[in-house]
C-alpha positions as MATLAB code, in Angstrom:
seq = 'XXXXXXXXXXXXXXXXXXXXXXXXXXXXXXXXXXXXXXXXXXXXXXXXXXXXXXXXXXXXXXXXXXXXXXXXXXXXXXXXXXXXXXXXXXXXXXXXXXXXXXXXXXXXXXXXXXXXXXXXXXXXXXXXXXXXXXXXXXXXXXX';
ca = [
       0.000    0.000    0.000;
       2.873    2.604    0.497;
       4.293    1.550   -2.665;
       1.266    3.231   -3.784;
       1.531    6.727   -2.307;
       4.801    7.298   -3.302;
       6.378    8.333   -6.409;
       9.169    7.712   -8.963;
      11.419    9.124   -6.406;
       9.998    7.440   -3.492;
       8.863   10.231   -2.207;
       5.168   10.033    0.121;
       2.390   11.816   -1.650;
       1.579   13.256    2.361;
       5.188   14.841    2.387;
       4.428   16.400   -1.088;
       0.893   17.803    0.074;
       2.774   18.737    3.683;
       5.456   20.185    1.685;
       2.520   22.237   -0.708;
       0.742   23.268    2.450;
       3.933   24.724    4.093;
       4.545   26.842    0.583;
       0.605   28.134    0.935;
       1.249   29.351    4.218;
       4.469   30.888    3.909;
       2.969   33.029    0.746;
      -0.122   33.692    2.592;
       2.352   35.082    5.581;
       4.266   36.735    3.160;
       1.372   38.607    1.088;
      -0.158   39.868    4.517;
       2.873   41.380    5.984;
       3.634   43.287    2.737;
      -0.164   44.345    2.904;
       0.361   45.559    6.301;
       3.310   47.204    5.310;
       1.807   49.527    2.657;
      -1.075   50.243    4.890;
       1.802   51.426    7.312;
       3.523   53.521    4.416;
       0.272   55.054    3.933;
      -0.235   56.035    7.169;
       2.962   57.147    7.773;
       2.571   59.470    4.309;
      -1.190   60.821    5.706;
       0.169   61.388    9.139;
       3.316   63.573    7.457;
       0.378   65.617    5.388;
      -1.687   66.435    8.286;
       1.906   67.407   10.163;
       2.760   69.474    7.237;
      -0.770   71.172    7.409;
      -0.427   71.634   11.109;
       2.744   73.446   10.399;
       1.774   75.765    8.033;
      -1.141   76.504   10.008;
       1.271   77.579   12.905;
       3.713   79.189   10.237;
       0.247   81.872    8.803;
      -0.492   82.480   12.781;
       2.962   83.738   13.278;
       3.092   85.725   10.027;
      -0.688   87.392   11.230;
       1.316   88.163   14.286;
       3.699   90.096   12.833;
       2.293   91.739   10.518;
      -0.104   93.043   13.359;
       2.562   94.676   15.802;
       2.865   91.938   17.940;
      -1.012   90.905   18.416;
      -2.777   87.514   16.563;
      -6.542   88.721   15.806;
      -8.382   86.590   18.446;
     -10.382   85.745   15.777;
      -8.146   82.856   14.342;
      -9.044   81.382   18.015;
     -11.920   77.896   16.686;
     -12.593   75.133   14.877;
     -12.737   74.512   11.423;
     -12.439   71.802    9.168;
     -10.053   70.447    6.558;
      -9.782   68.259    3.637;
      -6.979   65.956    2.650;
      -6.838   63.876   -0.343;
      -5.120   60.484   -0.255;
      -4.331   58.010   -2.726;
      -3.594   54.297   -1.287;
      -2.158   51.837   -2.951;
      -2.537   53.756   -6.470;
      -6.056   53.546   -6.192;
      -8.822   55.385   -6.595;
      -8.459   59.185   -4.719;
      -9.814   59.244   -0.665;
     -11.083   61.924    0.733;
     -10.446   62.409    4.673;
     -12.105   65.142    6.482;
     -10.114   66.919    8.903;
     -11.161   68.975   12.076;
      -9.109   71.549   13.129;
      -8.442   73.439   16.374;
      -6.668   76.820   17.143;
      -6.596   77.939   20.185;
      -4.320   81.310   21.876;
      -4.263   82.365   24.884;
      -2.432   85.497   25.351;
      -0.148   85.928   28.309;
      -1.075   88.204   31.309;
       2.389   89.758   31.404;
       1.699   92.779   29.314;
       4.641   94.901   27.357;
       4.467   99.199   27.292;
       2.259   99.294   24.747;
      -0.367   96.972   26.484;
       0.179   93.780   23.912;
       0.558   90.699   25.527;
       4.099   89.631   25.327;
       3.504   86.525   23.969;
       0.390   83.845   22.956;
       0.457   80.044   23.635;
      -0.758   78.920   20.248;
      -1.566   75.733   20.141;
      -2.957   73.878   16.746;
      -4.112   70.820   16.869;
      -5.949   68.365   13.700;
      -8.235   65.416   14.299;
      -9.423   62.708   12.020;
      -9.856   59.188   11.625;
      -7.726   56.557    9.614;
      -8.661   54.014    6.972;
      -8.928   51.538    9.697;
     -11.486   54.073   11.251;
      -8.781   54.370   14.626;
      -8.783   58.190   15.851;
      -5.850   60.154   15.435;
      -4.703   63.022   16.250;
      -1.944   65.350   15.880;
      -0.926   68.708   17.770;
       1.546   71.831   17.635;
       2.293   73.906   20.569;
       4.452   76.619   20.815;
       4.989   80.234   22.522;
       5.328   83.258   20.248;
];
């Protein structure tokens, strides 16, 4: 009866299908953790957008403040929202919404003139990811 399940080469027809099954699951393995690893690129590229969006945000807040003498219009101070586009995987375009924060506080050290002498700015961008996990990312400075 063994004679039967074994080939030209003597080899078992189990070790073959073993040997098959071993292949399967080391592709299957191998397919998933490169899947995982563009969904990590990906996310690594959105969360590098939103930072670079944070930043400029911070960047126009300071350029308000001095091209006011010294005082951000208390006006900036909210929420609004945001928009980034995302392509994953070469696919089709995804659009994430985005919910901003700004929020100063001027300091209650006054200079001569009666301007604060500095704000606490602090920007700050919320959304959720493609695997629908919260994230959030935040910019804090003294100007």
């Amino acid at each position: 009866m063994k004679h039967h399940l074994m080939n030209e080469r003597g080899v078992l027809l189990v070790e073959l299908m073993v040997a098959v099954l071993f292949i399967a699951i080391a592709a299957f393995a191998l397919t998933t953790m490169i899947e995982q690893g563009r969904i990590m690129i990906n996310e690594t590229r959105h969360r590098i957008q939103v930072l670079n969006r944070v930043q400029s945000q911070m960047e126009r807040l300071i350029y308000l403040k001095n091209q006011n003498n010294g005082e951000v219009p208390l006006s900036e101070n909210g929420f609004f929202t945001d928009t980034l586009y995302m392509r994953y995987n070469n696919d089709e375009v995804t659009v994430i919404p985005l919910t901003a924060e700004i929020r100063m506080i001027p300091s209650s050290q006054t200079n001569n003139s009666g301007r604060p002498l500095y704000y606490d700015i602090t920007v700050i961008y919320s959304w959720t990811d493609i695997a629908g996990q919260p994230c959030e990312v935040a910019l804090r400075g003294l100007y």
